[in-house]
Coordinates of C-alpha atoms in Angstrom, one line a residue:
T1 CA 21.0 198.4 -24.3
W2 CA 19.3 195.6 -22.5
K3 CA 15.7 196.2 -22.3
D4 CA 15.7 194.5 -18.8
G5 CA 19.1 194.8 -17.3
T6 CA 18.1 192.8 -14.3
V7 CA 17.9 189.5 -16.1
K8 CA 20.7 187.0 -15.3
P9 CA 21.3 184.5 -18.2
A10 CA 22.1 180.9 -17.1
V11 CA 24.3 178.5 -19.0
S12 CA 21.3 176.4 -19.7
D13 CA 19.9 179.4 -21.6
S14 CA 22.9 179.5 -23.9
N15 CA 21.8 180.0 -27.5
E16 CA 18.3 179.2 -26.6
T17 CA 16.7 182.1 -24.9
E18 CA 16.2 185.4 -26.7
Y19 CA 16.8 188.6 -24.8
D20 CA 15.2 192.0 -25.7
V21 CA 17.6 194.8 -26.7
V22 CA 17.1 198.4 -27.7
F23 CA 19.3 200.2 -30.3
T24 CA 19.4 203.9 -29.8
P25 CA 21.1 205.8 -32.7
T26 CA 23.4 208.7 -31.9
D27 CA 21.3 210.9 -34.1
T28 CA 18.0 210.7 -32.4
C29 CA 16.8 213.8 -34.3
N30 CA 16.7 212.0 -37.6
Y31 CA 16.5 208.4 -36.4
K32 CA 14.4 206.5 -34.1
A33 CA 15.4 203.8 -31.6
V34 CA 14.9 200.2 -32.8
E35 CA 14.0 197.1 -30.6
G36 CA 15.2 193.6 -31.3
T37 CA 16.2 190.3 -29.8
V38 CA 19.5 188.5 -29.3
K39 CA 20.7 185.1 -28.2
L40 CA 23.7 184.7 -25.8
T41 CA 26.4 182.1 -25.4
V42 CA 26.8 181.7 -21.5
N43 CA 30.0 180.0 -20.3
K44 CA 30.4 178.4 -16.8
A45 CA 32.2 180.5 -14.3
D46 CA 35.0 179.3 -12.0
P47 CA 33.8 178.9 -8.4
T48 CA 35.4 180.6 -5.4
Y49 CA 36.9 178.1 -2.9
T50 CA 39.5 177.8 -0.2
A51 CA 41.9 174.9 -0.4
P52 CA 41.8 172.6 2.6
T53 CA 44.5 173.0 5.2
G54 CA 45.5 171.3 8.4
L55 CA 45.0 167.8 7.0
A56 CA 46.6 165.1 9.1
A57 CA 47.0 161.3 8.9
T58 CA 48.9 158.5 10.5
Y59 CA 51.5 156.4 8.7
G60 CA 49.8 153.4 7.2
Q61 CA 46.5 155.2 6.4
T62 CA 45.1 155.9 3.0
L63 CA 43.6 159.0 1.6
S64 CA 40.2 157.7 2.3
D65 CA 41.1 157.9 6.0
V66 CA 41.6 161.7 5.7
T67 CA 38.4 163.7 5.8
L68 CA 38.1 166.6 3.4
P69 CA 35.7 169.6 3.7
V70 CA 32.4 169.5 1.8
G71 CA 32.8 169.8 -1.9
F72 CA 36.3 168.4 -2.0
T73 CA 37.3 164.9 -3.1
W74 CA 40.7 163.2 -3.5
Q75 CA 41.9 163.3 -7.1
D76 CA 43.9 160.1 -6.5
A77 CA 42.2 156.9 -5.5
G78 CA 41.0 156.6 -1.9
T79 CA 43.3 153.5 -1.5
T80 CA 46.4 155.7 -2.2
S81 CA 48.8 155.6 0.8
V82 CA 49.3 158.9 2.6
G83 CA 53.1 158.0 2.4
N84 CA 55.9 158.2 4.9
V85 CA 56.0 160.4 7.9
G86 CA 56.3 164.1 7.0
N87 CA 54.4 166.7 4.9
N88 CA 53.2 165.0 1.7
D89 CA 51.5 166.8 -1.3
F90 CA 48.4 165.5 -3.0
K91 CA 45.7 167.0 -5.3
V92 CA 42.0 167.4 -4.7
T93 CA 39.0 168.3 -6.8
F94 CA 36.5 170.9 -5.9
T95 CA 32.9 170.3 -7.1
P96 CA 30.6 173.3 -6.5
E97 CA 27.0 172.8 -5.6
D98 CA 25.8 174.5 -8.8
T99 CA 27.6 172.5 -11.4
D100 CA 25.3 173.8 -14.1
N101 CA 26.8 177.3 -14.0
Y102 CA 30.2 176.7 -12.3
N103 CA 33.2 174.6 -13.3
V104 CA 34.6 171.7 -11.4
V105 CA 38.1 172.6 -10.4
N106 CA 40.8 169.9 -10.6
D107 CA 44.5 169.7 -9.5
I108 CA 44.1 171.8 -6.3
P109 CA 47.3 171.1 -4.3
V110 CA 46.9 170.2 -0.6
T111 CA 49.4 169.0 2.0
V112 CA 48.8 166.1 4.4
A113 CA 50.9 166.0 7.6
V114 CA 51.6 162.3 8.2
G115 CA 52.5 161.3 11.8
K116 CA 54.2 158.2 13.1
A117 CA 52.2 155.0 13.7
T118 CA 52.4 153.2 17.0
L119 CA 54.4 150.0 17.2
T120 CA 54.6 147.9 20.3
V121 CA 57.6 145.6 20.8
T122 CA 57.0 143.2 23.7
A123 CA 59.7 140.8 25.1
N124 CA 58.4 137.3 25.3
D125 CA 58.7 135.6 28.7
K126 CA 61.5 133.1 29.3
G127 CA 62.3 130.6 32.0
I128 CA 65.8 129.5 33.1
V129 CA 67.3 127.8 36.2
Y130 CA 69.6 129.2 38.8
G131 CA 73.1 129.5 37.6
D132 CA 72.2 129.9 33.9
A133 CA 73.1 132.9 31.9
A134 CA 70.3 135.4 31.1
A135 CA 68.4 134.4 28.0
N136 CA 65.4 135.6 26.1
A137 CA 62.7 134.2 23.7
G138 CA 62.7 137.1 21.3
V139 CA 59.9 139.7 21.0
K140 CA 56.5 140.1 19.4
Y141 CA 55.5 143.1 17.3
E142 CA 52.1 144.7 17.3
G143 CA 51.2 147.7 15.0
F144 CA 53.0 147.1 11.7
V145 CA 51.1 148.5 8.7
N146 CA 51.3 147.9 5.0
D147 CA 52.3 144.3 5.6
E148 CA 55.6 145.5 6.9
T149 CA 57.9 143.5 9.2
E150 CA 60.8 144.2 11.5
S151 CA 63.0 144.4 8.5
V152 CA 61.9 148.1 8.1
L153 CA 63.3 149.0 11.5
S154 CA 66.7 150.5 12.1
G155 CA 69.1 149.5 14.9
T156 CA 69.8 146.3 16.6
L157 CA 67.5 144.6 19.1
S158 CA 69.2 144.2 22.5
Y159 CA 68.1 143.1 26.0
E160 CA 68.9 144.0 29.6
Y161 CA 67.9 141.8 32.5
K162 CA 67.2 143.5 35.9
D163 CA 65.4 142.9 39.2
A164 CA 62.8 145.0 40.7
S165 CA 65.4 147.5 42.1
D166 CA 67.0 147.7 38.6
A167 CA 70.1 145.7 39.7
G168 CA 71.4 143.7 36.8
Y169 CA 71.0 139.9 36.7
T170 CA 74.1 137.7 37.0
I171 CA 74.5 133.9 37.1
T172 CA 74.7 134.2 40.9
S173 CA 71.4 136.1 41.2
P174 CA 68.8 134.2 43.3
V175 CA 65.7 132.4 42.2
G176 CA 62.9 134.8 41.4
T177 CA 61.6 137.0 38.5
Y178 CA 63.5 139.6 36.6
K179 CA 62.6 142.1 33.9
I180 CA 63.6 141.4 30.3
I181 CA 64.0 144.9 28.9
P182 CA 64.1 145.2 25.1
S183 CA 65.6 148.2 23.3
G184 CA 67.7 149.3 20.4
L185 CA 65.2 149.7 17.5
S186 CA 64.1 152.9 15.9
S187 CA 62.1 154.0 12.9
D188 CA 61.2 157.1 10.9
N189 CA 57.6 155.9 10.5
Y190 CA 56.8 154.3 13.9
N191 CA 56.7 155.5 17.5
I192 CA 58.1 152.4 19.2
T193 CA 56.9 151.4 22.6
F194 CA 59.0 148.7 24.3
V195 CA 57.2 146.4 26.8
N196 CA 59.2 144.3 29.3
G197 CA 58.9 140.6 29.5
T198 CA 59.5 138.4 32.5
L199 CA 62.6 136.2 33.1
T200 CA 61.7 133.5 35.6
V201 CA 64.7 131.9 37.4
G202 CA 63.7 128.6 38.9
S203 CA 65.5 126.4 41.4
K204 CA 68.3 124.1 40.0
A205 CA 67.6 120.4 40.4
I206 CA 70.4 118.5 42.1
D207 CA 70.7 114.8 43.0
K208 CA 70.4 113.6 46.6
P209 CA 73.5 112.2 48.2
T210 CA 73.7 108.6 49.3
A211 CA 75.0 107.0 52.4
V212 CA 78.4 105.3 52.4
E213 CA 78.3 101.7 53.8
K214 CA 80.2 102.0 57.0
T215 CA 80.1 100.7 60.6
Y216 CA 80.6 103.3 63.3
T217 CA 82.1 102.3 66.7
Y218 CA 82.6 104.5 69.7
D219 CA 86.2 105.7 70.1
S220 CA 85.6 108.8 72.2
S221 CA 86.3 111.1 69.2
E222 CA 83.7 112.9 67.1
Q223 CA 82.7 110.9 64.1
T224 CA 81.1 112.1 60.8
F225 CA 78.4 110.3 58.9
A226 CA 79.8 109.5 55.5
L227 CA 77.8 110.7 52.4
S228 CA 78.6 110.1 48.8
G229 CA 77.7 113.0 46.4
F230 CA 77.3 115.6 49.1
D231 CA 78.2 119.1 47.9
E232 CA 78.6 121.7 50.6
N233 CA 78.1 124.4 48.1
T234 CA 74.6 123.3 47.3
M235 CA 73.5 121.3 50.3
E236 CA 73.2 121.6 54.1
V237 CA 73.4 118.7 56.5
S238 CA 72.4 118.4 60.2
N239 CA 73.1 115.9 62.9
N240 CA 75.9 114.3 61.0
K241 CA 78.7 114.7 63.6
Q242 CA 78.3 112.8 66.8
T243 CA 80.5 111.2 69.5
N244 CA 78.5 109.0 71.8
P245 CA 76.9 105.7 71.0
D246 CA 73.2 106.2 69.9
T247 CA 70.9 106.2 66.9
Y248 CA 70.8 109.4 65.0
T249 CA 68.8 110.9 62.1
V250 CA 70.8 112.9 59.5
T251 CA 68.9 115.4 57.4
V252 CA 70.2 116.8 54.1
T253 CA 68.4 119.8 52.6
P254 CA 69.1 121.8 49.4
K255 CA 70.4 125.3 50.0
A256 CA 68.5 128.3 48.7
N257 CA 68.2 128.3 44.9
Y258 CA 68.3 124.4 44.7
V259 CA 65.8 121.7 44.8
W260 CA 66.0 117.9 44.8
S261 CA 65.7 116.2 41.4
T262 CA 63.4 113.6 42.9
D263 CA 60.5 113.9 45.3
G264 CA 60.7 113.4 49.0
D265 CA 63.0 114.3 51.9
C266 CA 66.6 113.2 52.2
T267 CA 67.2 111.6 55.6
F268 CA 69.4 108.8 56.9
T269 CA 69.5 106.8 60.1
W270 CA 73.0 106.0 61.5
V271 CA 74.2 104.2 64.6
I272 CA 77.4 104.6 66.6
N273 CA 77.9 101.3 68.3
K274 CA 79.4 100.8 71.7
A275 CA 83.0 99.5 71.7
D276 CA 84.1 96.3 73.4
V277 CA 86.1 96.5 76.5
T278 CA 89.6 94.9 76.8
F279 CA 89.1 92.1 79.3
T280 CA 91.0 89.4 81.1
A281 CA 88.7 87.0 83.0
P282 CA 89.3 85.9 86.6
T283 CA 90.7 82.3 86.8
A284 CA 90.5 79.5 89.3
L285 CA 93.5 79.1 91.6
G286 CA 94.2 75.6 90.4
V287 CA 94.8 74.3 94.0
N288 CA 92.7 73.3 96.9
L289 CA 92.3 75.7 99.8
Y290 CA 92.1 74.7 103.4
C291 CA 90.4 76.2 106.4
S292 CA 92.4 79.1 107.7
S293 CA 92.3 81.8 110.2
T294 CA 92.8 84.5 107.5
E295 CA 90.8 85.3 104.4
Q296 CA 92.0 83.7 101.3
Q297 CA 91.3 84.9 97.7
L298 CA 89.1 82.4 95.9
V299 CA 90.1 83.3 92.3
I300 CA 93.0 85.0 90.5
A301 CA 91.7 88.6 89.8
G302 CA 90.9 89.5 86.2
S303 CA 91.5 92.9 84.6
V304 CA 89.5 95.3 82.3
T305 CA 90.2 98.4 80.3
N306 CA 87.4 100.9 79.7
G307 CA 85.1 99.2 82.3
T308 CA 84.8 97.9 85.8
L309 CA 85.1 94.2 86.9
Y310 CA 82.6 93.1 89.5
Y311 CA 82.5 89.9 91.6
K312 CA 79.9 88.1 93.5
L313 CA 80.2 85.2 95.9
N314 CA 77.4 82.7 95.8
D315 CA 74.2 84.8 96.3
G316 CA 75.9 87.8 97.7
E317 CA 76.1 91.4 96.5
W318 CA 78.2 92.5 93.6
G319 CA 81.4 94.3 94.4
T320 CA 84.8 95.2 93.0
N321 CA 86.9 93.2 95.5
V322 CA 88.0 89.7 94.7
P323 CA 85.9 87.4 96.9
T324 CA 87.7 85.7 99.9
A325 CA 86.8 83.0 102.5
K326 CA 88.6 81.2 105.4
T327 CA 86.2 78.5 106.4
A328 CA 85.9 75.2 104.6
G329 CA 83.2 75.0 102.0
T330 CA 82.3 75.0 98.3
Y331 CA 82.1 78.5 96.8
T332 CA 80.9 79.8 93.5
V333 CA 82.4 83.1 92.3
Y334 CA 80.5 85.1 89.7
Y335 CA 82.0 88.0 87.7
K336 CA 80.8 90.6 85.2
V337 CA 82.1 93.7 83.5
V338 CA 80.2 97.0 83.4
G339 CA 81.6 99.0 80.5
D340 CA 82.4 102.7 80.8
T341 CA 80.3 105.2 78.7
G342 CA 80.5 104.1 75.2
Y343 CA 81.6 100.5 75.9
N344 CA 79.7 97.2 76.1
D345 CA 79.0 95.3 79.3
I346 CA 80.0 91.6 79.7
K347 CA 77.3 89.5 81.2
S348 CA 77.7 87.5 84.3
F349 CA 80.0 84.4 84.4
K350 CA 81.0 82.1 87.2
E351 CA 84.3 80.6 88.0

């Protein structure tokens, strides 16, 4: 028996420390007990531990990113990838605090739950002009790990183009901004977030029309100012239809969704000229007149179309009647034409 049964040998005492023992014979009547010493070989014990559970990581991380409880270390290098999304098995080592008396335990299996990494796919902004088909400038990726690229993604990248009310863009959609909506990609290892880009539709530049060289003369009908290059689908014009003689200003403006290709307004000045009257002038009688008791016409009457013929005798008043006289004398007959609306006058003459 141990002389002191309370002594706890340590590994460090192995084959070094002597422990007191007592030998007690079975025949104590004829034999006496004998005391002596012995040396012990003390082996390390296996420690008690609980393997780690609930370990979690994100795709793209390494084992060094996963925290283990005190006493545990990764058996693989810390730079080892946690692997693809899912439950992945690894081994850890448990090192007890008392390594003098307890063994280090290797090859302890543990499971790491690997979740998806976040990948953002953002549509790049793009500008077009009115009437163009929808277009895009691709996307940019943020969040790839392990030097990966879009080649690891599944599916086909596609785009939709919508306005603020989610109505689809067409080539007739007005100038403004629209959403570029990317979609179509998936991955086992990434949670993909799609971010819209902006499609900016600008006004389409068009050339200004030019005036056609032309003279406009009153004819009582409505006349239209002639323009070369005018397109009623893309332009609006004002004050280009007139009837009466005058000077007018024509203004051409682009319709909605269009803009002039050059700076400045587009205006023109045009004139409708008065027309000439058709006129036959009064003529002298060609014979001498003599004193008479009755009035005698002094000239042969003229005629006019689209106007009125006026006569004046000497310094008298203008009138429409052919001047007459009955007394002897020398007379001067003046005449003029006052054109109707839209027609030229004819200045005063004398006969």
